[in-house]
């Protein structure tokens, strides 16, 4: 029942990272746009609307949202992987343990599981299967 609970608590950081990255990218883009406006004053013509210097276009918001979510996913994916491994282990029971050195003792589960995954596969092992997760989360967050 409680297997992977600490991982879930740690994963609260995912939207925090995403929002922080989005906000930083947005602020940088808007600052850059305002700096360019100061250097080269844009005289709006009657045939087109002048660009906004305090809001993002839909395309800019989409791209920045996708990049921010990708950063958050990459940062938290090893924890998501450990959570999945712990939950699978719980479902299969002790006779079919996926990770034989991971015990069910609260917060140590997640850390032990992460260490074991790293020992077995290195950094690549920590990110095994991330392609599908990136596709899912980035597209969902961007729209």
CSV table of N, CA and C in Angstrom, one decimal, residues 53 66 95 140:
chain,number,residue,atom,x,y,z
A,53,UNK,N,4.9,43.4,-26.2
A,53,UNK,CA,6.2,43.3,-25.5
A,53,UNK,C,6.0,42.8,-24.1
A,66,UNK,N,6.7,23.4,-23.6
A,66,UNK,CA,7.2,22.1,-23.9
A,66,UNK,C,8.6,22.0,-23.3
A,95,UNK,N,8.2,-13.4,-3.8
A,95,UNK,CA,8.8,-14.5,-4.6
A,95,UNK,C,9.2,-14.1,-6.0
A,140,UNK,N,1.3,16.9,-23.5
A,140,UNK,CA,0.2,17.3,-22.6
A,140,UNK,C,0.3,18.7,-22.0
